[in-house]
Short mmCIF file of C-alpha atoms in Angstrom, two decimals:
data_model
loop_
_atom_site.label_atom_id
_atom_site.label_comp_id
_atom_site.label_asym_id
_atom_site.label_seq_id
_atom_site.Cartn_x
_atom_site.Cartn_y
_atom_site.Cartn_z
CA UNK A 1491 93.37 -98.49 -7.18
CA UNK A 1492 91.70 -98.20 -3.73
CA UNK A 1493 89.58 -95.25 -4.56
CA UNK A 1494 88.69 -96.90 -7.87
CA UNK A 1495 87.40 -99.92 -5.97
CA UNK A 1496 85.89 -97.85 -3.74
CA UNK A 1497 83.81 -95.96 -6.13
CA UNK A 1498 82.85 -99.28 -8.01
CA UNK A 1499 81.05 -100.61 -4.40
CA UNK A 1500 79.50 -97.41 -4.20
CA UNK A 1501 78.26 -98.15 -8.05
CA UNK A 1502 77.12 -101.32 -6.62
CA UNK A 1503 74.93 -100.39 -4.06
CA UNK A 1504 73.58 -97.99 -5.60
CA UNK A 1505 72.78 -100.58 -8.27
CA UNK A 1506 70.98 -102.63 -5.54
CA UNK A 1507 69.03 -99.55 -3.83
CA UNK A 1508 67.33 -99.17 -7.57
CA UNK A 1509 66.35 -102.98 -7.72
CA UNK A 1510 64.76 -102.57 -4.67
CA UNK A 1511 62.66 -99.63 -4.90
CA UNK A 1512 60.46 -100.88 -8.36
CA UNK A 1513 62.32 -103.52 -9.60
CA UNK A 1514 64.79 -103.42 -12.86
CA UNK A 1515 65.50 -100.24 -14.07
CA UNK A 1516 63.05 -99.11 -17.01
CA UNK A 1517 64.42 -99.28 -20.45
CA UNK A 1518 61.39 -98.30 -21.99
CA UNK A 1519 60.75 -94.60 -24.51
CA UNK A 1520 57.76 -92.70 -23.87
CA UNK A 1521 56.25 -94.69 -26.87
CA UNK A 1522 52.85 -94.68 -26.22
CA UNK A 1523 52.49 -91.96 -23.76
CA UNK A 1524 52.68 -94.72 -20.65
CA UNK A 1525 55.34 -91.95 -18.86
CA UNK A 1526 52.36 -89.81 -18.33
CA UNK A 1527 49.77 -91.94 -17.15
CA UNK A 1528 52.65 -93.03 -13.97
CA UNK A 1529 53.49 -89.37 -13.50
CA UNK A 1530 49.00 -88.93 -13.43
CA UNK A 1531 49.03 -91.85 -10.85
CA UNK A 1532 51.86 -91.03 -8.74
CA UNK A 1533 50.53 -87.60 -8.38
CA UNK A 1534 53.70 -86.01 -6.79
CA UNK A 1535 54.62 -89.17 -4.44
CA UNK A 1536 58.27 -90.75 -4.29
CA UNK A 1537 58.12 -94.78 -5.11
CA UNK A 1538 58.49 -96.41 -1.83
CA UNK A 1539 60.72 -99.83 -1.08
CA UNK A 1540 58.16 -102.66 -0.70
CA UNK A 1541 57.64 -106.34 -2.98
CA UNK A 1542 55.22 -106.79 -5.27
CA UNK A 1543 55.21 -110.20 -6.72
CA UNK A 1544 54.65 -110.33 -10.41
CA UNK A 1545 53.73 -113.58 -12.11
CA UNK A 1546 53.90 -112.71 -15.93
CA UNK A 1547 55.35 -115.64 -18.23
CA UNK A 1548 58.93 -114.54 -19.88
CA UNK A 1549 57.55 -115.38 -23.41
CA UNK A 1550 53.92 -115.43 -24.35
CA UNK A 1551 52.68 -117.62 -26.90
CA UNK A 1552 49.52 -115.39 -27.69
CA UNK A 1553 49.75 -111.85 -26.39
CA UNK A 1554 45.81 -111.25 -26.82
CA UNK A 1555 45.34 -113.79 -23.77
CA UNK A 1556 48.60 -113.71 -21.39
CA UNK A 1557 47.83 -114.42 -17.56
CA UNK A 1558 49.08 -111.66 -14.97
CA UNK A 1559 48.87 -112.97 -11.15
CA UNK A 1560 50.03 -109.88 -9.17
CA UNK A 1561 50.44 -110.17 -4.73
CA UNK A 1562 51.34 -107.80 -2.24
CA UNK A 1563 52.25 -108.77 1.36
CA UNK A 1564 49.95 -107.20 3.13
CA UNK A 1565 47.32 -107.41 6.23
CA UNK A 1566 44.50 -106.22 4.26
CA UNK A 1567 43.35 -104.34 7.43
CA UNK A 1568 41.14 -101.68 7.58
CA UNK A 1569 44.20 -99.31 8.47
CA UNK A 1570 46.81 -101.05 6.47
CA UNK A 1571 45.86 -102.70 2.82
CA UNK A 1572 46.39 -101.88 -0.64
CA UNK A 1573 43.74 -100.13 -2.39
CA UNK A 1574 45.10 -100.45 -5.90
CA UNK A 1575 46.92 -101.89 -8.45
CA UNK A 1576 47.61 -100.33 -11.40
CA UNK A 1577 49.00 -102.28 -14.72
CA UNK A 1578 50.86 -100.06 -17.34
CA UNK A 1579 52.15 -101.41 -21.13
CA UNK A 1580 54.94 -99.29 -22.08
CA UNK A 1581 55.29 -100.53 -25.71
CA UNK A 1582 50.85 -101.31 -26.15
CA UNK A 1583 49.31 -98.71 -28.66
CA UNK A 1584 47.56 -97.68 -25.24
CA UNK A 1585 49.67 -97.86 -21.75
CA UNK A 1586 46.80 -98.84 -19.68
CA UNK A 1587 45.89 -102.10 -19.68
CA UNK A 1588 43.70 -101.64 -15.97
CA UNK A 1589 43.28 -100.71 -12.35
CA UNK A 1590 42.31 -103.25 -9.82
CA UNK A 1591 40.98 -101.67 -6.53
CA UNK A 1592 41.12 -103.36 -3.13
CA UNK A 1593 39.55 -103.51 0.29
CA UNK A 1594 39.88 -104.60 3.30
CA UNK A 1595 37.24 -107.09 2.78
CA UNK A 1596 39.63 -108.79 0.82
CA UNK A 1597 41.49 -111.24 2.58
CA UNK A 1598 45.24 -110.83 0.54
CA UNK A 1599 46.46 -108.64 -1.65
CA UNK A 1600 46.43 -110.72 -4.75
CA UNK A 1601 44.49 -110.55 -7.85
CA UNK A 1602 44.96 -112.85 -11.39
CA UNK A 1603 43.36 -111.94 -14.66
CA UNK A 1604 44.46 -111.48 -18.40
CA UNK A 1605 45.81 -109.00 -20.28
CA UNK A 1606 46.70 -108.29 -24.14
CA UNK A 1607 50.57 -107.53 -24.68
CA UNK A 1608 51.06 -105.98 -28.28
CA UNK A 1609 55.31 -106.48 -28.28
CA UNK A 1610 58.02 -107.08 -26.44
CA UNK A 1611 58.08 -104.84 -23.34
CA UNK A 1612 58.33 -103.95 -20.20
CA UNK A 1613 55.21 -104.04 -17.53
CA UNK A 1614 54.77 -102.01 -15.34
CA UNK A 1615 52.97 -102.05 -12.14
CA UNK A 1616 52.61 -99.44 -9.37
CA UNK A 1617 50.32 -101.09 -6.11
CA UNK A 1618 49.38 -98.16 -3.95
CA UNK A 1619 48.53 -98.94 -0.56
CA UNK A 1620 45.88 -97.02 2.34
CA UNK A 1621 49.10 -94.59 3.67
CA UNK A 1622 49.68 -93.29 0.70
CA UNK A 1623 52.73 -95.52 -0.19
CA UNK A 1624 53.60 -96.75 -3.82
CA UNK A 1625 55.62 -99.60 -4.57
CA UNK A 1626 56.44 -100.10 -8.27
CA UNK A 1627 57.36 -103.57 -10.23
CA UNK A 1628 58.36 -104.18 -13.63
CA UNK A 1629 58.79 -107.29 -15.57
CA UNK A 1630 59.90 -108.38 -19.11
CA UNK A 1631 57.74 -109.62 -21.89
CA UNK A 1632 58.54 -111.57 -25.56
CA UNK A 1633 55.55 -112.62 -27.66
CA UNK A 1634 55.43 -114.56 -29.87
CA UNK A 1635 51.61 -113.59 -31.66
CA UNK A 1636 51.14 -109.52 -30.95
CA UNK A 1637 47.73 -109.25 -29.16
CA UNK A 1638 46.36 -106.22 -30.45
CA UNK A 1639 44.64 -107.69 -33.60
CA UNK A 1640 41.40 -106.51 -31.69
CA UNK B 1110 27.46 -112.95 -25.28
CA UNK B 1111 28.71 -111.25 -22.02
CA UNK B 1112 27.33 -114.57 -20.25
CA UNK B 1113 29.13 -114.16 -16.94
CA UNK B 1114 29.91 -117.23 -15.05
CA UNK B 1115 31.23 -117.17 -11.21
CA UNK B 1116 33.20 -119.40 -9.19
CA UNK B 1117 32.07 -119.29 -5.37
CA UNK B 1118 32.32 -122.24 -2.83
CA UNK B 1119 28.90 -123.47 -1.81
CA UNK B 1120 29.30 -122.84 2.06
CA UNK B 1121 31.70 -120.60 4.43
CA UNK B 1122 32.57 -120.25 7.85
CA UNK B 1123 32.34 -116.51 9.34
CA UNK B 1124 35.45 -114.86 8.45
CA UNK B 1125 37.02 -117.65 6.10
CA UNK B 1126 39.11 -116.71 3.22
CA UNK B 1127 37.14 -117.48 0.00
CA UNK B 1128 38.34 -117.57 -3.77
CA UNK B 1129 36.36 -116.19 -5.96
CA UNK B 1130 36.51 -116.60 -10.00
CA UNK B 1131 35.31 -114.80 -12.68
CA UNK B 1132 34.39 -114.31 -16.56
CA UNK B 1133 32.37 -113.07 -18.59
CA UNK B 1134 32.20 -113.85 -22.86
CA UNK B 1135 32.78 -110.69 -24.34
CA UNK B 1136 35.33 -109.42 -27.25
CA UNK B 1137 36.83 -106.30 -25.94
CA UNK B 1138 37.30 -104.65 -29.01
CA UNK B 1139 39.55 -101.42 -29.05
CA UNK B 1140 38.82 -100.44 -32.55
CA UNK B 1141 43.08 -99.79 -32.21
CA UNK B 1142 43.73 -101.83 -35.23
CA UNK B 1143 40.51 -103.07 -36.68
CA UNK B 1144 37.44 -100.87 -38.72
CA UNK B 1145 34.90 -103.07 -35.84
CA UNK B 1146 33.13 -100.23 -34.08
CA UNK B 1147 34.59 -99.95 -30.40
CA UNK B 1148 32.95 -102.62 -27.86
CA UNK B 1149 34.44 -102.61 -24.55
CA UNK B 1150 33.38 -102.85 -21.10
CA UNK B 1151 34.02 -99.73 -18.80
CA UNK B 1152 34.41 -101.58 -14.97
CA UNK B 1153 33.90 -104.42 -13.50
CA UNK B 1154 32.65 -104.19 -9.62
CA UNK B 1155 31.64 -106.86 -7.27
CA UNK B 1156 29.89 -106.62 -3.80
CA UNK B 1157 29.79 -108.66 -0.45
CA UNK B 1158 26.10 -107.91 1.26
CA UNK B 1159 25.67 -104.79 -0.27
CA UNK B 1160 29.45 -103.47 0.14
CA UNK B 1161 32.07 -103.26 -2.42
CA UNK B 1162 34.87 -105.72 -2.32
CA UNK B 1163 36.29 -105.61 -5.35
CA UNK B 1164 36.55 -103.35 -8.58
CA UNK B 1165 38.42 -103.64 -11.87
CA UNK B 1166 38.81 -100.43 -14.32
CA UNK B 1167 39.12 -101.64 -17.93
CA UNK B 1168 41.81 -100.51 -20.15
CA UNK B 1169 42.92 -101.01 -23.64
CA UNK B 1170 45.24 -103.99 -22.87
CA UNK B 1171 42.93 -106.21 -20.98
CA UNK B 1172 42.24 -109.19 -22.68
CA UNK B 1173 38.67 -110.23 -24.64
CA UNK B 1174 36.60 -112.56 -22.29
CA UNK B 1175 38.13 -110.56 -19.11
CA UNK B 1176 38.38 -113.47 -15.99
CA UNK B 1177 39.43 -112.59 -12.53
CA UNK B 1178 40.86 -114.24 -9.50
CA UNK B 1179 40.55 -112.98 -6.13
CA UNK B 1180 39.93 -113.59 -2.29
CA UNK B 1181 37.15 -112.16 -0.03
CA UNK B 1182 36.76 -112.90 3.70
CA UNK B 1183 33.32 -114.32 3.89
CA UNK B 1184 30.73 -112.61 6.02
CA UNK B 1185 26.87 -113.17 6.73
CA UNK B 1186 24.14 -113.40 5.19
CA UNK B 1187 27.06 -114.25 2.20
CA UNK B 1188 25.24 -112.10 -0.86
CA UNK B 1189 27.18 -111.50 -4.03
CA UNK B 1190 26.73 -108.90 -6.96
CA UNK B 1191 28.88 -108.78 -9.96
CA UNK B 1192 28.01 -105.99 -11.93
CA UNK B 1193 29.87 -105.61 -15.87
CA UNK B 1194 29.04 -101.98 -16.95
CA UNK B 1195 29.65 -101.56 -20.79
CA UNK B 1196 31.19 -97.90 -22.10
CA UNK B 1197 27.38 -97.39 -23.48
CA UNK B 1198 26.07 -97.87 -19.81
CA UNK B 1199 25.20 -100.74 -20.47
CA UNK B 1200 24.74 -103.74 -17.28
CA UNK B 1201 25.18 -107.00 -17.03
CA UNK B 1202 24.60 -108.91 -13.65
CA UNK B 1203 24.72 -111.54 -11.71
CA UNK B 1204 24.13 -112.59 -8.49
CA UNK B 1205 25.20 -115.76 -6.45
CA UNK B 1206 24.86 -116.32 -2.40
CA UNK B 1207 27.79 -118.51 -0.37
CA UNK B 1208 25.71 -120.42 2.66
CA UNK B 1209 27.17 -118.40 5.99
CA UNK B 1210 27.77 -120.99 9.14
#
């Protein structure tokens, strides 16, 4: 009984040590190919454990026009900022949806614009910063109107 | 069509955060699902006095009429580019100043 509690702890924080390093765990097929793109941008590197706030709504009315606020805490210093942010569909015909890049002259890490979302999915973001870290977020979408009558 | 319009404050202190806003009119067609011919922009890239601040790679799943939100530290003499480039190389621009004090 002890051992079987013990091993269900272990379960748990090993449960919590995925949550932190990029979020939920993905659910997602290869579908549309998105797999490869991460692999393309990850280029070898382990995720690292850092926050990314995502601001997607839970259900989207109209996927064609669904607002994406993404933040980073970060110093934005010449020696420490993110350089980019990189937002992946893993159920779009296409997984990318776009790159943002950063700079220092930037005064946060946060960036807002709007992005089509065909089905419900999972997002996925990966924010690479100047040291070569990556953190990774993911967040769930329903909609309502597919927006990839375009 | 691709009108851009950009959202600067009039004035800045040296150094003060600034938001800066962004859009441009323009369908974004992927040709994914429709017989339209493909018409998307390529990037999006914006610059502070000659030096890049900001830049925006288009994919698939951005949305038509692309807007953007973001946050420069403002710096003299306060000159802004926003350059569009279409995937036939094609520019549109725009250019706004922010008064330095």
């Amino acid at each position: 009984m002890t051992v079987e509690r013990r091993t269900l702890i272990k379960g748990a924080a090993a449960s919590a040590a995925l949550v932190l390093v990029g979020g939920a765990p993905l659910r997602a097929d290869n579908h549309n190919g998105w797999q490869g793109w991460r692999d393309q941008l990850l280029a070898g590197r382990e995720l690292s454990e850092g926050t990314i706030t995502l601001d997607l709504p839970a259900v989207a009315e109209n996927g064609a026009q669904v607002p994406l606020t993404v933040q980073i805490d970060s110093p934005m210093t010449a020696d420490d900022h993110v350089s980019a942010i990189h937002i992946i569909a893993t159920r779009n015909p296409a997984p990318q949806i776009g790159t943002f890049r950063l700079t220092p002259q930037m005064t946060r890490a946060e960036v807002m614009t709007r992005i089509r979302v065909a089905e419900e999915q999972e997002i996925l973001v990966l924010a690479e910063l100047s040291d070569g870290r990556v953190f990774q977020q993911t967040a769930s979408i329903i909609v309502s109107v597919g927006g990839c009558a375009t | 069509m691709a009108t851009p319009r950009i959202r600067l404050p009039r004035s800045a202190s040296e150094g003060e955060e600034i938001e800066v806003r962004t859009l441009i009119d323009h369908p974004m067609i992927t040709a994914v699902s429709t017989s339209d011919p493909r018409d998307m922009l390529a990037t999006f890239a914006v610059t502070m006095n000659g030096e890049t601040v900001f830049t925006y790679d288009f994919g698939n799943g951005s949305a038509a009429n692309p807007t953007f939100t973001f946050y420069v530290r403002a710096a003299a003499p306060g000159d802004f580019s926003f350059v569009w480039t279409h995937e036939d190389g094609t520019e549109y621009l725009a250019d706004e100043s922010v008064a330095i004090s």
